[in-house]
Amino acid sequence: MSALTKAKGFKKSKSGTYMSMAATAFGAIGVAKQIKKARVENDTLRLVDAVVTAAGVVTGLALLYRELKRLGDDDVLLG
């Protein structure tokens, strides 16, 4: 298996999924800051936007977790 083929399969590997989960979770920091700022400014519209964004982050993490469970032992980079 060539290096390029492995690189293309990285997203479908456990390592790639963990990296995607970390990047998605890192996005939660921005959402938390946005919520805090909206509360300080008493900006309802910005707060609603932050809550919807947070729901997207949670959904993204759930989808990545499901993909991680689905991968199981069929990891592209191991075989």
PDB file of N, CA and C in Angstrom:
ATOM      1  N   MET A   1       0.854  -1.176   0.000  1.00  0.00           N
ATOM      2  CA  MET A   1       0.000   0.000   0.000  1.00  0.00           C
ATOM      3  C   MET A   1       0.901   1.240   0.000  1.00  0.00           C
ATOM      4  N   SER A   2       0.662   2.127  -0.938  1.00  0.00           N
ATOM      5  CA  SER A   2       1.504   3.311  -1.042  1.00  0.00           C
ATOM      6  C   SER A   2       1.156   4.336   0.040  1.00  0.00           C
ATOM      7  N   ALA A   3       2.075   5.263   0.246  1.00  0.00           N
ATOM      8  CA  ALA A   3       1.879   6.305   1.259  1.00  0.00           C
ATOM      9  C   ALA A   3       0.688   7.188   0.907  1.00  0.00           C
ATOM     10  N   LEU A   4       0.496   7.457  -0.385  1.00  0.00           N
ATOM     11  CA  LEU A   4      -0.622   8.301  -0.819  1.00  0.00           C
ATOM     12  C   LEU A   4      -1.949   7.614  -0.547  1.00  0.00           C
ATOM     13  N   THR A   5      -2.017   6.320  -0.764  1.00  0.00           N
ATOM     14  CA  THR A   5      -3.245   5.575  -0.492  1.00  0.00           C
ATOM     15  C   THR A   5      -3.546   5.588   0.999  1.00  0.00           C
ATOM     16  N   LYS A   6      -2.510   5.436   1.816  1.00  0.00           N
ATOM     17  CA  LYS A   6      -2.705   5.490   3.268  1.00  0.00           C
ATOM     18  C   LYS A   6      -3.178   6.870   3.702  1.00  0.00           C
ATOM     19  N   ALA A   7      -2.604   7.906   3.097  1.00  0.00           N
ATOM     20  CA  ALA A   7      -2.989   9.274   3.442  1.00  0.00           C
ATOM     21  C   ALA A   7      -4.447   9.536   3.079  1.00  0.00           C
ATOM     22  N   LYS A   8      -4.880   9.017   1.941  1.00  0.00           N
ATOM     23  CA  LYS A   8      -6.275   9.188   1.536  1.00  0.00           C
ATOM     24  C   LYS A   8      -7.211   8.431   2.469  1.00  0.00           C
ATOM     25  N   GLY A   9      -6.755   7.323   3.015  1.00  0.00           N
ATOM     26  CA  GLY A   9      -7.578   6.531   3.917  1.00  0.00           C
ATOM     27  C   GLY A   9      -7.523   6.994   5.360  1.00  0.00           C
ATOM     28  N   PHE A  10      -6.726   8.029   5.638  1.00  0.00           N
ATOM     29  CA  PHE A  10      -6.544   8.494   7.020  1.00  0.00           C
ATOM     30  C   PHE A  10      -7.854   8.921   7.653  1.00  0.00           C
ATOM     31  N   LYS A  11      -8.706   9.614   6.886  1.00  0.00           N
ATOM     32  CA  LYS A  11      -9.974  10.077   7.426  1.00  0.00           C
ATOM     33  C   LYS A  11     -10.858   8.916   7.855  1.00  0.00           C
ATOM     34  N   LYS A  12     -10.697   7.781   7.215  1.00  0.00           N
ATOM     35  CA  LYS A  12     -11.512   6.615   7.516  1.00  0.00           C
ATOM     36  C   LYS A  12     -10.848   5.699   8.546  1.00  0.00           C
ATOM     37  N   SER A  13      -9.761   6.154   9.146  1.00  0.00           N
ATOM     38  CA  SER A  13      -9.055   5.355  10.134  1.00  0.00           C
ATOM     39  C   SER A  13      -9.429   5.805  11.539  1.00  0.00           C
ATOM     40  N   LYS A  14      -9.065   4.999  12.513  1.00  0.00           N
ATOM     41  CA  LYS A  14      -9.307   5.384  13.906  1.00  0.00           C
ATOM     42  C   LYS A  14      -8.556   6.664  14.242  1.00  0.00           C
ATOM     43  N   SER A  15      -7.316   6.753  13.797  1.00  0.00           N
ATOM     44  CA  SER A  15      -6.509   7.945  14.079  1.00  0.00           C
ATOM     45  C   SER A  15      -7.146   9.188  13.472  1.00  0.00           C
ATOM     46  N   GLY A  16      -7.605   9.079  12.237  1.00  0.00           N
ATOM     47  CA  GLY A  16      -8.252  10.198  11.575  1.00  0.00           C
ATOM     48  C   GLY A  16      -9.541  10.600  12.267  1.00  0.00           C
ATOM     49  N   THR A  17     -10.283   9.604  12.740  1.00  0.00           N
ATOM     50  CA  THR A  17     -11.532   9.886  13.445  1.00  0.00           C
ATOM     51  C   THR A  17     -11.250  10.574  14.774  1.00  0.00           C
ATOM     52  N   TYR A  18     -10.218  10.114  15.477  1.00  0.00           N
ATOM     53  CA  TYR A  18      -9.837  10.777  16.733  1.00  0.00           C
ATOM     54  C   TYR A  18      -9.427  12.228  16.483  1.00  0.00           C
ATOM     55  N   MET A  19      -8.697  12.462  15.395  1.00  0.00           N
ATOM     56  CA  MET A  19      -8.280  13.828  15.064  1.00  0.00           C
ATOM     57  C   MET A  19      -9.494  14.701  14.751  1.00  0.00           C
ATOM     58  N   SER A  20     -10.452  14.145  14.031  1.00  0.00           N
ATOM     59  CA  SER A  20     -11.672  14.889  13.716  1.00  0.00           C
ATOM     60  C   SER A  20     -12.456  15.200  14.980  1.00  0.00           C
ATOM     61  N   MET A  21     -12.494  14.241  15.908  1.00  0.00           N
ATOM     62  CA  MET A  21     -13.191  14.464  17.179  1.00  0.00           C
ATOM     63  C   MET A  21     -12.510  15.572  17.976  1.00  0.00           C
ATOM     64  N   ALA A  22     -11.191  15.566  17.973  1.00  0.00           N
ATOM     65  CA  ALA A  22     -10.453  16.599  18.703  1.00  0.00           C
ATOM     66  C   ALA A  22     -10.703  17.981  18.095  1.00  0.00           C
ATOM     67  N   ALA A  23     -10.701  18.062  16.781  1.00  0.00           N
ATOM     68  CA  ALA A  23     -10.951  19.343  16.112  1.00  0.00           C
ATOM     69  C   ALA A  23     -12.369  19.835  16.385  1.00  0.00           C
ATOM     70  N   THR A  24     -13.321  18.918  16.382  1.00  0.00           N
ATOM     71  CA  THR A  24     -14.706  19.283  16.658  1.00  0.00           C
ATOM     72  C   THR A  24     -14.865  19.735  18.106  1.00  0.00           C
ATOM     73  N   ALA A  25     -14.232  19.016  19.010  1.00  0.00           N
ATOM     74  CA  ALA A  25     -14.299  19.388  20.427  1.00  0.00           C
ATOM     75  C   ALA A  25     -13.623  20.739  20.661  1.00  0.00           C
ATOM     76  N   PHE A  26     -12.570  21.017  19.917  1.00  0.00           N
ATOM     77  CA  PHE A  26     -11.894  22.304  20.033  1.00  0.00           C
ATOM     78  C   PHE A  26     -12.831  23.446  19.640  1.00  0.00           C
ATOM     79  N   GLY A  27     -13.732  23.166  18.699  1.00  0.00           N
ATOM     80  CA  GLY A  27     -14.730  24.144  18.300  1.00  0.00           C
ATOM     81  C   GLY A  27     -15.667  24.507  19.439  1.00  0.00           C
ATOM     82  N   ALA A  28     -15.808  23.612  20.403  1.00  0.00           N
ATOM     83  CA  ALA A  28     -16.673  23.870  21.552  1.00  0.00           C
ATOM     84  C   ALA A  28     -16.144  25.029  22.393  1.00  0.00           C
ATOM     85  N   ILE A  29     -14.844  25.250  22.367  1.00  0.00           N
ATOM     86  CA  ILE A  29     -14.261  26.370  23.119  1.00  0.00           C
ATOM     87  C   ILE A  29     -14.784  27.694  22.562  1.00  0.00           C
ATOM     88  N   GLY A  30     -14.817  27.799  21.246  1.00  0.00           N
ATOM     89  CA  GLY A  30     -15.352  29.003  20.614  1.00  0.00           C
ATOM     90  C   GLY A  30     -16.821  29.204  20.919  1.00  0.00           C
ATOM     91  N   VAL A  31     -17.570  28.114  20.956  1.00  0.00           N
ATOM     92  CA  VAL A  31     -18.997  28.196  21.272  1.00  0.00           C
ATOM     93  C   VAL A  31     -19.189  28.672  22.709  1.00  0.00           C
ATOM     94  N   ALA A  32     -18.379  28.148  23.616  1.00  0.00           N
ATOM     95  CA  ALA A  32     -18.483  28.563  25.024  1.00  0.00           C
ATOM     96  C   ALA A  32     -18.205  30.065  25.170  1.00  0.00           C
ATOM     97  N   LYS A  33     -17.206  30.561  24.451  1.00  0.00           N
ATOM     98  CA  LYS A  33     -16.902  31.995  24.485  1.00  0.00           C
ATOM     99  C   LYS A  33     -18.060  32.810  23.915  1.00  0.00           C
ATOM    100  N   GLN A  34     -18.651  32.285  22.844  1.00  0.00           N
ATOM    101  CA  GLN A  34     -19.775  32.983  22.210  1.00  0.00           C
ATOM    102  C   GLN A  34     -20.973  33.043  23.166  1.00  0.00           C
ATOM    103  N   ILE A  35     -21.237  31.960  23.882  1.00  0.00           N
ATOM    104  CA  ILE A  35     -22.343  31.934  24.851  1.00  0.00           C
ATOM    105  C   ILE A  35     -22.084  32.931  25.976  1.00  0.00           C
ATOM    106  N   LYS A  36     -20.848  32.924  26.475  1.00  0.00           N
ATOM    107  CA  LYS A  36     -20.503  33.839  27.562  1.00  0.00           C
ATOM    108  C   LYS A  36     -20.678  35.297  27.132  1.00  0.00           C
ATOM    109  N   LYS A  37     -20.206  35.621  25.932  1.00  0.00           N
ATOM    110  CA  LYS A  37     -20.319  36.985  25.430  1.00  0.00           C
ATOM    111  C   LYS A  37     -21.785  37.377  25.234  1.00  0.00           C
ATOM    112  N   ALA A  38     -22.581  36.457  24.736  1.00  0.00           N
ATOM    113  CA  ALA A  38     -24.002  36.737  24.514  1.00  0.00           C
ATOM    114  C   ALA A  38     -24.725  36.988  25.830  1.00  0.00           C
ATOM    115  N   ARG A  39     -24.356  36.247  26.856  1.00  0.00           N
ATOM    116  CA  ARG A  39     -24.980  36.453  28.163  1.00  0.00           C
ATOM    117  C   ARG A  39     -24.581  37.788  28.773  1.00  0.00           C
ATOM    118  N   VAL A  40     -23.300  38.139  28.646  1.00  0.00           N
ATOM    119  CA  VAL A  40     -22.826  39.414  29.192  1.00  0.00           C
ATOM    120  C   VAL A  40     -23.526  40.585  28.503  1.00  0.00           C
ATOM    121  N   GLU A  41     -23.683  40.488  27.189  1.00  0.00           N
ATOM    122  CA  GLU A  41     -24.307  41.558  26.416  1.00  0.00           C
ATOM    123  C   GLU A  41     -25.835  41.452  26.397  1.00  0.00           C
ATOM    124  N   ASN A  42     -26.367  40.390  26.997  1.00  0.00           N
ATOM    125  CA  ASN A  42     -27.811  40.143  27.017  1.00  0.00           C
ATOM    126  C   ASN A  42     -28.372  40.123  25.591  1.00  0.00           C
ATOM    127  N   ASP A  43     -27.645  39.464  24.695  1.00  0.00           N
ATOM    128  CA  ASP A  43     -28.007  39.390  23.276  1.00  0.00           C
ATOM    129  C   ASP A  43     -28.655  38.032  23.001  1.00  0.00           C
ATOM    130  N   THR A  44     -29.978  38.034  22.942  1.00  0.00           N
ATOM    131  CA  THR A  44     -30.733  36.791  22.777  1.00  0.00           C
ATOM    132  C   THR A  44     -30.442  36.126  21.436  1.00  0.00           C
ATOM    133  N   LEU A  45     -30.367  36.904  20.381  1.00  0.00           N
ATOM    134  CA  LEU A  45     -30.126  36.336  19.059  1.00  0.00           C
ATOM    135  C   LEU A  45     -28.760  35.651  18.987  1.00  0.00           C
ATOM    136  N   ARG A  46     -27.749  36.280  19.546  1.00  0.00           N
ATOM    137  CA  ARG A  46     -26.410  35.679  19.568  1.00  0.00           C
ATOM    138  C   ARG A  46     -26.395  34.419  20.440  1.00  0.00           C
ATOM    139  N   LEU A  47     -27.163  34.434  21.520  1.00  0.00           N
ATOM    140  CA  LEU A  47     -27.255  33.267  22.399  1.00  0.00           C
ATOM    141  C   LEU A  47     -27.918  32.105  21.669  1.00  0.00           C
ATOM    142  N   VAL A  48     -28.979  32.380  20.937  1.00  0.00           N
ATOM    143  CA  VAL A  48     -29.651  31.334  20.158  1.00  0.00           C
ATOM    144  C   VAL A  48     -28.692  30.765  19.117  1.00  0.00           C
ATOM    145  N   ASP A  49     -27.946  31.635  18.460  1.00  0.00           N
ATOM    146  CA  ASP A  49     -26.963  31.187  17.471  1.00  0.00           C
ATOM    147  C   ASP A  49     -25.921  30.274  18.115  1.00  0.00           C
ATOM    148  N   ALA A  50     -25.449  30.647  19.286  1.00  0.00           N
ATOM    149  CA  ALA A  50     -24.443  29.845  19.986  1.00  0.00           C
ATOM    150  C   ALA A  50     -25.015  28.484  20.393  1.00  0.00           C
ATOM    151  N   VAL A  51     -26.256  28.462  20.827  1.00  0.00           N
ATOM    152  CA  VAL A  51     -26.878  27.197  21.241  1.00  0.00           C
ATOM    153  C   VAL A  51     -27.055  26.273  20.033  1.00  0.00           C
ATOM    154  N   VAL A  52     -27.461  26.832  18.911  1.00  0.00           N
ATOM    155  CA  VAL A  52     -27.608  26.033  17.693  1.00  0.00           C
ATOM    156  C   VAL A  52     -26.242  25.505  17.244  1.00  0.00           C
ATOM    157  N   THR A  53     -25.235  26.341  17.336  1.00  0.00           N
ATOM    158  CA  THR A  53     -23.882  25.908  16.991  1.00  0.00           C
ATOM    159  C   THR A  53     -23.408  24.805  17.931  1.00  0.00           C
ATOM    160  N   ALA A  54     -23.707  24.944  19.212  1.00  0.00           N
ATOM    161  CA  ALA A  54     -23.339  23.913  20.189  1.00  0.00           C
ATOM    162  C   ALA A  54     -24.030  22.595  19.864  1.00  0.00           C
ATOM    163  N   ALA A  55     -25.284  22.671  19.443  1.00  0.00           N
ATOM    164  CA  ALA A  55     -25.995  21.448  19.053  1.00  0.00           C
ATOM    165  C   ALA A  55     -25.306  20.782  17.866  1.00  0.00           C
ATOM    166  N   GLY A  56     -24.804  21.585  16.948  1.00  0.00           N
ATOM    167  CA  GLY A  56     -24.058  21.046  15.812  1.00  0.00           C
ATOM    168  C   GLY A  56     -22.771  20.368  16.237  1.00  0.00           C
ATOM    169  N   VAL A  57     -22.088  20.956  17.206  1.00  0.00           N
ATOM    170  CA  VAL A  57     -20.850  20.359  17.719  1.00  0.00           C
ATOM    171  C   VAL A  57     -21.151  19.019  18.380  1.00  0.00           C
ATOM    172  N   VAL A  58     -22.193  18.980  19.189  1.00  0.00           N
ATOM    173  CA  VAL A  58     -22.567  17.737  19.873  1.00  0.00           C
ATOM    174  C   VAL A  58     -22.964  16.669  18.858  1.00  0.00           C
ATOM    175  N   THR A  59     -23.740  17.065  17.853  1.00  0.00           N
ATOM    176  CA  THR A  59     -24.146  16.120  16.818  1.00  0.00           C
ATOM    177  C   THR A  59     -22.929  15.606  16.049  1.00  0.00           C
ATOM    178  N   GLY A  60     -22.005  16.504  15.724  1.00  0.00           N
ATOM    179  CA  GLY A  60     -20.787  16.095  15.026  1.00  0.00           C
ATOM    180  C   GLY A  60     -19.965  15.105  15.824  1.00  0.00           C
ATOM    181  N   LEU A  61     -19.842  15.355  17.124  1.00  0.00           N
ATOM    182  CA  LEU A  61     -19.109  14.419  17.980  1.00  0.00           C
ATOM    183  C   LEU A  61     -19.820  13.069  18.056  1.00  0.00           C
ATOM    184  N   ALA A  62     -21.144  13.093  18.114  1.00  0.00           N
ATOM    185  CA  ALA A  62     -21.902  11.840  18.162  1.00  0.00           C
ATOM    186  C   ALA A  62     -21.721  11.040  16.875  1.00  0.00           C
ATOM    187  N   LEU A  63     -21.742  11.723  15.743  1.00  0.00           N
ATOM    188  CA  LEU A  63     -21.534  11.037  14.468  1.00  0.00           C
ATOM    189  C   LEU A  63     -20.123  10.450  14.374  1.00  0.00           C
ATOM    190  N   LEU A  64     -19.129  11.204  14.827  1.00  0.00           N
ATOM    191  CA  LEU A  64     -17.760  10.702  14.800  1.00  0.00           C
ATOM    192  C   LEU A  64     -17.584   9.525  15.752  1.00  0.00           C
ATOM    193  N   TYR A  65     -18.237   9.578  16.901  1.00  0.00           N
ATOM    194  CA  TYR A  65     -18.168   8.463  17.850  1.00  0.00           C
ATOM    195  C   TYR A  65     -18.789   7.214  17.236  1.00  0.00           C
ATOM    196  N   ARG A  66     -19.931   7.393  16.557  1.00  0.00           N
ATOM    197  CA  ARG A  66     -20.573   6.252  15.896  1.00  0.00           C
ATOM    198  C   ARG A  66     -19.658   5.666  14.831  1.00  0.00           C
ATOM    199  N   GLU A  67     -18.999   6.530  14.070  1.00  0.00           N
ATOM    200  CA  GLU A  67     -18.064   6.060  13.049  1.00  0.00           C
ATOM    201  C   GLU A  67     -16.894   5.315  13.677  1.00  0.00           C
ATOM    202  N   LEU A  68     -16.428   5.807  14.813  1.00  0.00           N
ATOM    203  CA  LEU A  68     -15.327   5.146  15.522  1.00  0.00           C
ATOM    204  C   LEU A  68     -15.733   3.746  15.962  1.00  0.00           C
ATOM    205  N   LYS A  69     -16.933   3.615  16.486  1.00  0.00           N
ATOM    206  CA  LYS A  69     -17.426   2.298  16.887  1.00  0.00           C
ATOM    207  C   LYS A  69     -17.601   1.385  15.686  1.00  0.00           C
ATOM    208  N   ARG A  70     -18.026   1.961  14.573  1.00  0.00           N
ATOM    209  CA  ARG A  70     -18.251   1.181  13.363  1.00  0.00           C
ATOM    210  C   ARG A  70     -16.938   0.673  12.776  1.00  0.00           C
ATOM    211  N   LEU A  71     -15.879   1.456  12.914  1.00  0.00           N
ATOM    212  CA  LEU A  71     -14.574   1.049  12.385  1.00  0.00           C
ATOM    213  C   LEU A  71     -14.091  -0.245  13.035  1.00  0.00           C
ATOM    214  N   GLY A  72     -14.224  -0.309  14.356  1.00  0.00           N
ATOM    215  CA  GLY A  72     -13.808  -1.507  15.068  1.00  0.00           C
ATOM    216  C   GLY A  72     -12.406  -1.920  14.698  1.00  0.00           C
ATOM    217  N   ASP A  73     -12.283  -3.137  14.223  1.00  0.00           N
ATOM    218  CA  ASP A  73     -10.980  -3.689  13.851  1.00  0.00           C
ATOM    219  C   ASP A  73     -10.661  -3.489  12.374  1.00  0.00           C
ATOM    220  N   ASP A  74     -11.549  -2.847  11.626  1.00  0.00           N
ATOM    221  CA  ASP A  74     -11.338  -2.647  10.203  1.00  0.00           C
ATOM    222  C   ASP A  74     -10.584  -1.356   9.923  1.00  0.00           C
ATOM    223  N   ASP A  75      -9.568  -1.069  10.685  1.00  0.00           N
ATOM    224  CA  ASP A  75      -8.813   0.181  10.548  1.00  0.00           C
ATOM    225  C   ASP A  75      -7.979   0.140   9.263  1.00  0.00           C
ATOM    226  N   VAL A  76      -8.142   1.160   8.439  1.00  0.00           N
ATOM    227  CA  VAL A  76      -7.455   1.239   7.139  1.00  0.00           C
ATOM    228  C   VAL A  76      -5.939   1.261   7.310  1.00  0.00           C
ATOM    229  N   LEU A  77      -5.438   1.992   8.299  1.00  0.00           N
ATOM    230  CA  LEU A  77      -3.991   2.139   8.421  1.00  0.00           C
ATOM    231  C   LEU A  77      -3.306   0.914   9.028  1.00  0.00           C
ATOM    232  N   LEU A  78      -4.060   0.046   9.659  1.00  0.00           N
ATOM    233  CA  LEU A  78      -3.435  -1.123  10.273  1.00  0.00           C
ATOM    234  C   LEU A  78      -3.235  -2.267   9.285  1.00  0.00           C
ATOM    235  N   GLY A  79      -4.035  -2.333   8.276  1.00  0.00           N
ATOM    236  CA  GLY A  79      -3.971  -3.494   7.395  1.00  0.00           C
ATOM    237  C   GLY A  79      -3.490  -3.242   6.098  1.00  0.00           C
TER     238      GLY A  79
END
